[in-house]
C-alpha positions as a printed NumPy array, in Angstrom:
array([[ -86.029,   95.254,    3.516],
       [ -82.622,   93.835,    2.763],
       [ -79.916,   96.479,    3.146],
       [ -76.808,   96.157,    1.043],
       [ -74.269,   98.975,    1.026],
       [ -72.77 ,   99.961,   -2.284],
       [ -71.185,  103.117,   -3.586],
       [ -71.903,  104.982,   -6.777],
       [ -68.316,  105.803,   -7.621],
       [ -65.811,  107.016,  -10.144],
       [ -68.195,  109.096,  -12.189],
       [ -66.216,  111.658,  -14.144],
       [ -68.262,  114.747,  -14.848],
       [ -66.373,  117.528,  -16.558],
       [ -63.461,  117.514,  -14.146],
       [ -64.993,  115.913,  -11.066],
       [ -64.772,  112.412,   -9.712],
       [ -67.509,  111.32 ,   -7.329],
       [ -65.565,  108.913,   -5.163],
       [ -67.55 ,  109.191,   -1.931],
       [ -71.163,  108.718,   -2.872],
       [ -74.319,  107.635,   -1.15 ],
       [ -75.595,  104.289,    0.071],
       [ -78.716,  102.672,   -1.296],
       [ -81.103,   99.859,   -0.502],
       [ -82.16 ,   96.77 ,   -2.453],
       [ -79.162,   96.646,   -4.724],
       [ -79.5  ,   93.783,   -7.18 ],
       [ -77.234,   92.343,   -8.333],
       [ -74.279,   93.196,   -6.103],
       [ -72.118,   95.653,   -7.988],
       [ -74.89 ,   97.708,   -9.582],
       [ -77.132,  100.338,   -8.071],
       [ -80.805,   99.839,   -8.787],
       [ -83.212,  101.752,   -6.538],
       [ -86.447,   99.799,   -6.635],
       [ -89.144,  101.692,   -4.771],
       [ -90.597,  105.167,   -4.859],
       [ -89.047,  105.69 ,   -1.412],
       [ -85.62 ,  104.911,   -2.881],
       [ -86.095,  107.433,   -5.665],
       [ -87.428,  110.07 ,   -3.26 ],
       [ -84.305,  109.527,   -1.14 ],
       [ -82.196,  109.96 ,   -4.263],
       [ -83.728,  113.311,   -5.229],
       [ -83.437,  114.449,   -1.606],
       [ -79.691,  113.829,   -1.882],
       [ -79.663,  116.003,   -4.963],
       [ -81.427,  118.782,   -3.1  ],
       [ -79.41 ,  118.556,    0.11 ],
       [ -76.093,  118.624,   -1.728],
       [ -76.937,  121.676,   -3.806],
       [ -74.095,  124.202,   -3.326],
       [ -74.085,  127.419,   -1.315],
       [ -72.517,  129.499,   -4.077],
       [ -74.977,  132.382,   -3.655],
       [ -73.195,  133.258,   -0.408],
       [ -69.821,  133.303,   -2.188],
       [ -71.231,  135.506,   -4.942],
       [ -72.089,  138.224,   -2.42 ],
       [ -68.36 ,  138.684,   -1.84 ],
       [ -67.944,  139.767,   -5.461],
       [ -70.587,  142.501,   -5.213],
       [ -70.945,  145.911,   -3.578],
       [ -72.828,  144.44 ,   -0.591],
       [ -69.983,  143.495,    1.781],
       [ -66.6  ,  144.525,    3.102],
       [ -64.388,  141.835,    4.592],
       [ -63.041,  141.776,    8.12 ],
       [ -59.313,  141.745,    7.373],
       [ -58.54 ,  140.243,   10.788],
       [ -61.066,  137.424,   10.618],
       [ -59.704,  133.956,   11.288],
       [ -61.301,  132.83 ,    8.   ],
       [ -60.021,  135.688,    5.864],
       [ -57.62 ,  133.501,    3.852],
       [ -60.529,  131.408,    2.584],
       [ -62.518,  134.346,    1.188],
       [ -60.147,  137.209,    0.355],
       [ -59.445,  136.093,   -3.233],
       [ -63.177,  135.792,   -3.898],
       [ -63.558,  139.332,   -2.557],
       [ -60.697,  140.543,   -4.793],
       [ -61.958,  138.708,   -7.913],
       [ -58.72 ,  136.732,   -8.075],
       [ -59.943,  133.686,   -9.982],
       [ -56.686,  132.999,  -11.847],
       [ -54.342,  132.05 ,   -9.022],
       [ -56.218,  132.08 ,   -5.72 ],
       [ -54.757,  131.061,   -2.383],
       [ -55.025,  127.25 ,   -1.973],
       [ -57.269,  127.773,    1.056],
       [ -59.808,  129.819,   -0.943],
       [ -63.348,  128.443,   -0.93 ],
       [ -63.929,  127.127,   -4.438],
       [ -66.836,  128.279,   -6.517],
       [ -69.04 ,  125.23 ,   -7.05 ],
       [ -68.562,  122.785,   -9.858],
       [ -68.539,  119.265,   -8.49 ],
       [ -71.564,  119.886,   -6.252],
       [ -73.667,  121.203,   -9.14 ],
       [ -72.874,  118.205,  -11.306],
       [ -73.385,  115.819,   -8.43 ],
       [ -76.955,  117.123,   -8.051],
       [ -77.356,  116.649,  -11.803],
       [ -76.033,  113.093,  -11.446],
       [ -78.771,  112.216,   -8.945],
       [ -81.367,  113.765,  -11.243],
       [ -80.064,  111.768,  -14.206],
       [ -80.285,  108.507,  -12.289],
       [ -83.945,  109.185,  -11.563],
       [ -84.789,  110.314,  -15.091],
       [ -83.136,  107.229,  -16.599],
       [ -84.544,  104.625,  -14.225],
       [ -87.711,  105.564,  -12.347],
       [ -90.206,  104.577,  -15.059],
       [ -88.919,  101.031,  -15.461],
       [ -88.522,  100.458,  -11.713],
       [ -91.639,  102.163,  -10.309],
       [ -93.861,  102.854,  -13.298],
       [ -95.762,  106.042,  -14.017],
       [ -97.691,  106.502,  -10.805],
       [ -98.662,  109.959,   -9.64 ],
       [ -95.882,  110.005,   -7.06 ],
       [ -93.32 ,  108.716,   -9.546],
       [ -94.285,  111.471,  -11.994],
       [ -93.784,  114.058,   -9.242],
       [ -90.32 ,  112.766,   -8.361],
       [ -89.307,  112.611,  -12.027],
       [ -90.633,  116.141,  -12.574],
       [ -88.5  ,  117.38 ,   -9.691],
       [ -85.476,  115.614,  -11.178],
       [ -85.929,  117.422,  -14.496],
       [ -86.421,  120.723,  -12.659],
       [ -83.345,  120.193,  -10.483],
       [ -81.219,  119.313,  -13.52 ],
       [ -82.421,  122.437,  -15.304],
       [ -81.79 ,  124.627,  -12.254],
       [ -78.265,  123.276,  -11.724],
       [ -77.336,  123.873,  -15.38 ],
       [ -78.891,  127.349,  -15.153],
       [ -76.836,  128.283,  -12.093],
       [ -73.65 ,  126.959,  -13.682],
       [ -74.388,  128.921,  -16.839],
       [ -74.962,  132.191,  -15.011],
       [ -71.702,  131.884,  -13.115],
       [ -69.404,  130.541,  -15.797],
       [ -70.75 ,  131.973,  -19.066],
       [ -71.72 ,  135.322,  -20.508],
       [ -75.226,  136.742,  -20.288],
       [ -77.58 ,  135.455,  -22.952],
       [ -78.346,  137.513,  -26.021],
       [ -78.901,  136.423,  -29.622],
       [ -75.409,  137.724,  -30.364],
       [ -73.918,  135.657,  -27.506],
       [ -75.77 ,  132.421,  -28.212],
       [ -72.745,  130.764,  -29.849],
       [ -70.326,  131.676,  -27.072],
       [ -69.042,  129.046,  -24.651],
       [ -71.57 ,  127.877,  -22.079],
       [ -71.126,  124.921,  -19.724],
       [ -70.968,  121.136,  -20.155],
       [ -74.305,  119.36 ,  -20.325],
       [ -74.751,  116.183,  -18.295],
       [ -77.836,  114.308,  -19.459],
       [ -77.236,  110.589,  -18.889],
       [ -75.296,  108.177,  -16.693],
       [ -72.564,  107.701,  -19.263],
       [ -69.052,  107.057,  -17.945],
       [ -67.608,  107.392,  -21.442],
       [ -69.117,  110.79 ,  -22.161],
       [ -66.768,  113.676,  -22.798],
       [ -67.833,  116.83 ,  -20.995],
       [ -67.143,  119.547,  -23.519],
       [ -68.822,  122.915,  -22.921],
       [ -71.947,  123.484,  -24.967],
       [ -72.715,  126.942,  -26.288],
       [ -74.866,  129.328,  -24.285],
       [ -77.681,  128.791,  -26.764],
       [ -77.475,  124.979,  -26.586],
       [ -77.292,  125.068,  -22.798],
       [ -80.477,  127.135,  -22.673],
       [ -82.128,  124.804,  -25.19 ],
       [ -81.538,  121.944,  -22.775],
       [ -82.714,  123.951,  -19.779],
       [ -85.957,  124.752,  -21.593],
       [ -86.389,  121.119,  -22.638],
       [ -85.988,  119.965,  -19.03 ],
       [ -88.378,  122.629,  -17.746],
       [ -90.963,  121.483,  -20.283],
       [ -90.579,  117.855,  -19.188],
       [ -90.939,  118.951,  -15.582],
       [ -94.094,  120.906,  -16.417],
       [ -95.597,  117.915,  -18.197],
       [ -95.039,  115.667,  -15.177],
       [ -95.466,  118.026,  -12.197],
       [ -98.375,  117.014,   -9.963],
       [ -98.243,  119.465,   -7.043],
       [ -99.182,  123.128,   -7.306],
       [ -97.281,  123.862,   -4.082],
       [ -95.105,  121.925,   -1.673],
       [ -95.771,  121.788,    2.051],
       [ -94.028,  124.187,    4.398],
       [ -91.436,  121.683,    5.597],
       [ -90.485,  120.548,    2.091],
       [ -90.398,  123.883,    0.265],
       [ -86.948,  122.902,   -0.999],
       [ -88.746,  120.642,   -3.507],
       [ -89.961,  121.895,   -6.859],
       [ -93.67 ,  122.392,   -7.543],
       [ -95.78 ,  123.958,  -10.288],
       [ -95.47 ,  127.32 ,   -8.561],
       [ -91.696,  127.199,   -8.129],
       [ -91.271,  125.933,  -11.681],
       [ -93.217,  128.947,  -12.981],
       [ -91.092,  131.253,  -10.826],
       [ -87.942,  129.589,  -12.161],
       [ -89.189,  130.089,  -15.721],
       [ -89.806,  133.752,  -14.963],
       [ -86.207,  134.154,  -13.796],
       [ -84.89 ,  132.441,  -16.925],
       [ -86.9  ,  134.765,  -19.155],
       [ -85.941,  137.859,  -17.162],
       [ -82.254,  136.971,  -17.461],
       [ -82.755,  136.47 ,  -21.197],
       [ -84.687,  139.773,  -21.527],
       [ -87.712,  137.942,  -22.969],
       [ -90.206,  140.202,  -21.318],
       [ -93.526,  138.891,  -22.615],
       [ -92.712,  135.328,  -21.548],
       [ -91.424,  136.544,  -18.197],
       [ -94.672,  138.406,  -17.569],
       [ -96.758,  135.334,  -18.368],
       [ -94.689,  133.169,  -16.016],
       [ -94.825,  135.639,  -13.111],
       [ -98.572,  135.993,  -13.47 ],
       [ -98.965,  132.215,  -13.481],
       [ -96.947,  131.794,  -10.302],
       [ -98.698,  134.675,   -8.519],
       [-102.079,  133.226,   -9.484],
       [-101.228,  130.224,   -7.293],
       [-100.037,  132.322,   -4.338],
       [ -99.394,  136.076,   -4.279],
       [ -99.02 ,  136.633,   -0.52 ],
       [ -96.286,  138.876,    0.891],
       [ -94.989,  139.254,    4.429],
       [ -96.134,  142.62 ,    5.791],
       [ -93.132,  143.989,    7.662],
       [ -95.336,  146.668,    9.215],
       [ -96.823,  143.869,   11.306],
       [ -94.856,  142.821,   14.384],
       [ -95.809,  139.184,   13.815],
       [ -94.359,  139.043,   10.312],
       [ -91.505,  136.695,    9.499],
       [ -88.338,  137.589,    7.682],
       [ -89.335,  137.189,    4.01 ],
       [ -86.484,  134.736,    3.411],
       [ -87.534,  132.475,    6.3  ],
       [ -88.618,  129.092,    4.917],
       [ -91.896,  129.483,    6.837],
       [ -92.563,  132.87 ,    5.244],
       [ -95.903,  133.37 ,    3.503],
       [ -94.054,  134.328,    0.345],
       [ -91.526,  131.492,    0.157],
       [ -91.586,  129.731,   -3.205],
       [ -88.425,  127.606,   -3.159],
       [ -86.171,  127.331,   -0.09 ],
       [ -83.375,  125.306,   -1.652],
       [ -80.133,  127.291,   -1.436],
       [ -78.142,  128.37 ,    1.592],
       [ -77.63 ,  132.076,    0.943],
       [ -75.245,  132.852,    3.798],
       [ -72.396,  130.589,    4.831],
       [ -71.149,  131.114,    8.4  ],
       [ -67.641,  131.664,    7.032],
       [ -68.883,  134.625,    4.997],
       [ -71.2  ,  135.966,    7.702],
       [ -68.498,  135.853,   10.36 ],
       [ -65.835,  137.427,    8.146],
       [ -67.633,  140.43 ,    6.713],
       [ -69.594,  143.585,    7.435],
       [ -72.322,  145.302,    5.449],
       [ -70.912,  147.855,    3.015],
       [ -71.686,  151.563,    3.359],
       [ -73.029,  151.39 ,   -0.185],
       [ -75.697,  148.86 ,    0.759],
       [ -76.518,  150.494,    4.091],
       [ -76.876,  153.857,    2.366],
       [ -79.456,  152.527,   -0.061],
       [ -82.103,  152.313,    2.707],
       [ -84.049,  155.007,    4.486],
       [ -83.208,  153.572,    7.892],
       [ -86.071,  155.235,    9.722],
       [ -88.792,  154.301,    7.256],
       [ -87.784,  151.093,    5.477],
       [ -88.824,  148.211,    7.712],
       [ -86.286,  145.904,    6.092],
       [ -83.297,  147.705,    7.564],
       [ -83.844,  146.601,   11.168],
       [ -84.937,  143.133,   10.051],
       [ -81.966,  142.52 ,    7.765],
       [ -79.095,  144.074,    9.756],
       [ -77.867,  144.69 ,   13.274],
       [ -75.066,  146.836,   14.646],
       [ -71.957,  145.166,   16.007],
       [ -69.49 ,  147.661,   17.41 ],
       [ -69.116,  150.357,   14.779],
       [ -70.273,  148.142,   11.913],
       [ -73.389,  146.355,   10.729],
       [ -73.703,  142.622,   10.165],
       [ -76.369,  140.522,    8.498],
       [ -79.322,  138.917,   10.268],
       [ -80.048,  136.877,    7.153],
       [ -78.946,  133.316,    6.77 ],
       [ -76.498,  131.192,    8.696],
       [ -78.697,  128.106,    8.908],
       [ -81.236,  126.183,    6.856],
       [ -84.119,  128.265,    8.205],
       [ -83.12 ,  130.977,    5.737],
       [ -82.418,  128.866,    2.678],
       [ -83.956,  130.736,   -0.227],
       [ -83.947,  130.497,   -4.005],
       [ -87.256,  132.059,   -5.053],
       [ -89.93 ,  134.035,   -3.215],
       [ -92.934,  136.167,   -4.069],
       [ -91.111,  139.487,   -3.723],
       [ -88.964,  138.4  ,   -6.662],
       [ -92.078,  137.576,   -8.669],
       [ -93.467,  141.077,   -8.071],
       [ -90.188,  142.736,   -9.011],
       [ -89.718,  140.552,  -12.09 ],
       [ -93.3  ,  141.279,  -13.112],
       [ -92.729,  145.022,  -12.756],
       [ -89.487,  144.78 ,  -14.742],
       [ -91.196,  142.902,  -17.558],
       [ -94.129,  145.343,  -17.611],
       [ -91.777,  148.332,  -17.777],
       [ -89.922,  146.878,  -20.758],
       [ -93.23 ,  146.112,  -22.463],
       [ -94.262,  149.798,  -22.236],
       [ -96.791,  149.026,  -19.504],
       [ -95.275,  151.575,  -17.167],
       [ -98.434,  152.375,  -15.209],
       [ -98.961,  148.668,  -14.55 ],
       [ -95.307,  148.271,  -13.562],
       [ -95.574,  151.056,  -10.99 ],
       [ -98.746,  149.541,   -9.561],
       [ -97.035,  146.141,   -9.27 ],
       [ -94.063,  147.64 ,   -7.453],
       [ -96.392,  149.553,   -5.12 ],
       [ -97.906,  146.257,   -3.928],
       [ -94.498,  145.204,   -2.654],
       [ -93.503,  148.574,   -1.202],
       [ -96.711,  148.742,    0.811],
       [ -95.52 ,  145.667,    2.722],
       [ -91.971,  146.947,    3.26 ],
       [ -92.213,  150.678,    4.038],
       [ -93.877,  152.605,    6.828],
       [ -97.226,  154.003,    5.612],
       [ -96.302,  157.692,    5.336],
       [ -93.012,  156.911,    3.592],
       [ -94.799,  154.463,    1.3  ],
       [ -97.11 ,  157.262,    0.136],
       [ -94.125,  159.548,   -0.468],
       [ -92.325,  156.874,   -2.513],
       [ -95.361,  155.985,   -4.606],
       [ -95.845,  159.664,   -5.441],
       [ -92.172,  159.989,   -6.396],
       [ -92.287,  156.869,   -8.565],
       [ -95.354,  158.176,  -10.402],
       [ -93.264,  160.84 ,  -12.143],
       [ -90.466,  158.527,  -13.325],
       [ -90.004,  157.726,  -17.002],
       [ -89.235,  154.154,  -18.078],
       [ -85.443,  154.385,  -17.78 ],
       [ -85.563,  156.064,  -14.384],
       [ -88.127,  153.55 ,  -13.175],
       [ -85.958,  150.591,  -14.192],
       [ -83.024,  152.154,  -12.333],
       [ -85.251,  152.529,   -9.269],
       [ -86.39 ,  148.927,   -9.699],
       [ -82.834,  147.58 ,   -9.668],
       [ -82.094,  149.608,   -6.55 ],
       [ -85.211,  148.088,   -5.015],
       [ -83.937,  144.62 ,   -5.913],
       [ -80.681,  145.544,   -4.165],
       [ -82.584,  146.459,   -0.996],
       [ -85.046,  143.58 ,   -1.085],
       [ -82.621,  140.749,   -1.833],
       [ -79.621,  141.976,    0.137],
       [ -77.203,  139.083,    0.706],
       [ -79.471,  136.5  ,   -0.935],
       [ -77.044,  135.994,   -3.821],
       [ -78.984,  137.713,   -6.602],
       [ -77.018,  140.973,   -6.655],
       [ -74.112,  139.546,   -8.692],
       [ -76.47 ,  138.262,  -11.371],
       [ -78.374,  141.568,  -11.436],
       [ -75.142,  143.54 ,  -11.881],
       [ -73.946,  141.153,  -14.566],
       [ -77.159,  141.256,  -16.595],
       [ -77.542,  145.04 ,  -16.391],
       [ -74.869,  147.746,  -16.249],
       [ -71.82 ,  145.759,  -15.073],
       [ -70.573,  148.762,  -13.096],
       [ -67.137,  149.388,  -11.659],
       [ -66.742,  148.081,   -8.103],
       [ -63.839,  148.915,   -5.8  ],
       [ -62.862,  146.787,   -2.828],
       [ -60.18 ,  147.649,   -0.287],
       [ -57.888,  145.227,    1.469],
       [ -55.299,  146.436,    3.993],
       [ -55.351,  149.91 ,    2.484],
       [ -54.916,  148.841,   -1.126],
       [ -57.7  ,  149.28 ,   -3.674],
       [ -58.752,  146.505,   -6.035],
       [ -61.01 ,  147.385,   -8.953],
       [ -63.471,  145.377,  -10.977],
       [ -63.694,  147.624,  -14.011],
       [ -66.954,  148.458,  -15.752],
       [ -67.719,  145.58 ,  -18.15 ],
       [ -64.785,  143.674,  -16.673],
       [ -64.255,  140.178,  -18.162],
       [ -64.343,  138.893,  -14.582],
       [ -68.105,  139.353,  -14.563],
       [ -67.876,  135.922,  -16.2  ],
       [ -66.287,  133.682,  -13.577],
       [ -63.527,  131.341,  -14.71 ],
       [ -64.091,  127.616,  -14.513],
       [ -62.621,  126.425,  -11.187],
       [ -58.937,  125.568,  -11.288],
       [ -59.499,  121.956,  -10.213],
       [ -62.043,  121.42 ,  -12.986],
       [ -59.647,  122.812,  -15.603],
       [ -56.808,  120.622,  -14.358],
       [ -58.911,  117.461,  -14.362],
       [ -60.655,  117.924,  -17.699],
       [ -58.679,  119.098,  -20.749],
       [ -61.958,  119.416,  -22.673],
       [ -62.766,  122.536,  -20.62 ],
       [ -59.722,  124.42 ,  -21.873]])
């Protein structure tokens, strides 16, 4: 195969310029990029996956899960994230993602626009195109949940995020509304569903979308939108394909967020950057939410270092995680509770707890849960989400979509407060994006 190197360059996407892009094969004529084979398009979507940002790790700094090590060598790069200083952060601060999200969307757009005419509509081509639609939807969804308010009918006309749908160098990237952004996400999910060929991906490629992960993604969308009946349908569909959980009472069990875990659905996102792991300790608030002697997760998630605890989750691609079956069970229980199916919700939660708690403690907890009314059960459920998904990047979204509580962080003896319902629960567009694109103002 003739190899000609050419760069996809100078693509302005809402404040980013992709000036160092990837090399492709069979470029005809010289000066344009035209992937020709299914292998080329698979390589293109792999670039979209591999470049997906690690923002979930940065989001943990904004929550009640961590305290920073003030004397860490990397403290300058994370302290303003920890202190919710989005207006004028230190120049060394790790930026919340913008360019990386839209770069993944760019790869998806190239596939969506070109794969049919270059490869045709073979089974494999349909699968790659389905993944491109799913990846584009997921990237817009993540951007929306960071940089816009939570969806509600009353919020639908508020500012969302720019939509990138074609390879158009002349397009202006003006933020769409929250409602319009979700309309596009749903449209892309539907296209992905229509084209998706694989019920599940193989263990080594669980970072790719499948029918199961697409259903799980839909469930998360509906949960975040408080559309409980649709969320329940989606969770049940995904669990019908695979409902297995790691049993932490078994010595041979894997960490649930391990990509080889029985319950892994989508292992796309790096949930713990080394910079964050090496510069923080587990908060007393998070540690205190576990019964240390009876919750099997405690010893699997954390280890003591000196007088503090640090995370055993993440740090390399083995623990990349976006969706797993535990989330499906907890989303299903949440939907059931809101649909006045409280007995069913408690039974769903019990299936998860049986795999996480020592047997005697499990019985005690199930008996205690039995007496809870709907409001108390939902509170318990969110605390369970806090324990189950510790440091996986979902806590910020759960706080934002629920009570938006006050959080206090301390830095060199001074307290910094994120007030209840603080506007900073909606993260500002990154400074670089605002400077490069006046349409974002």
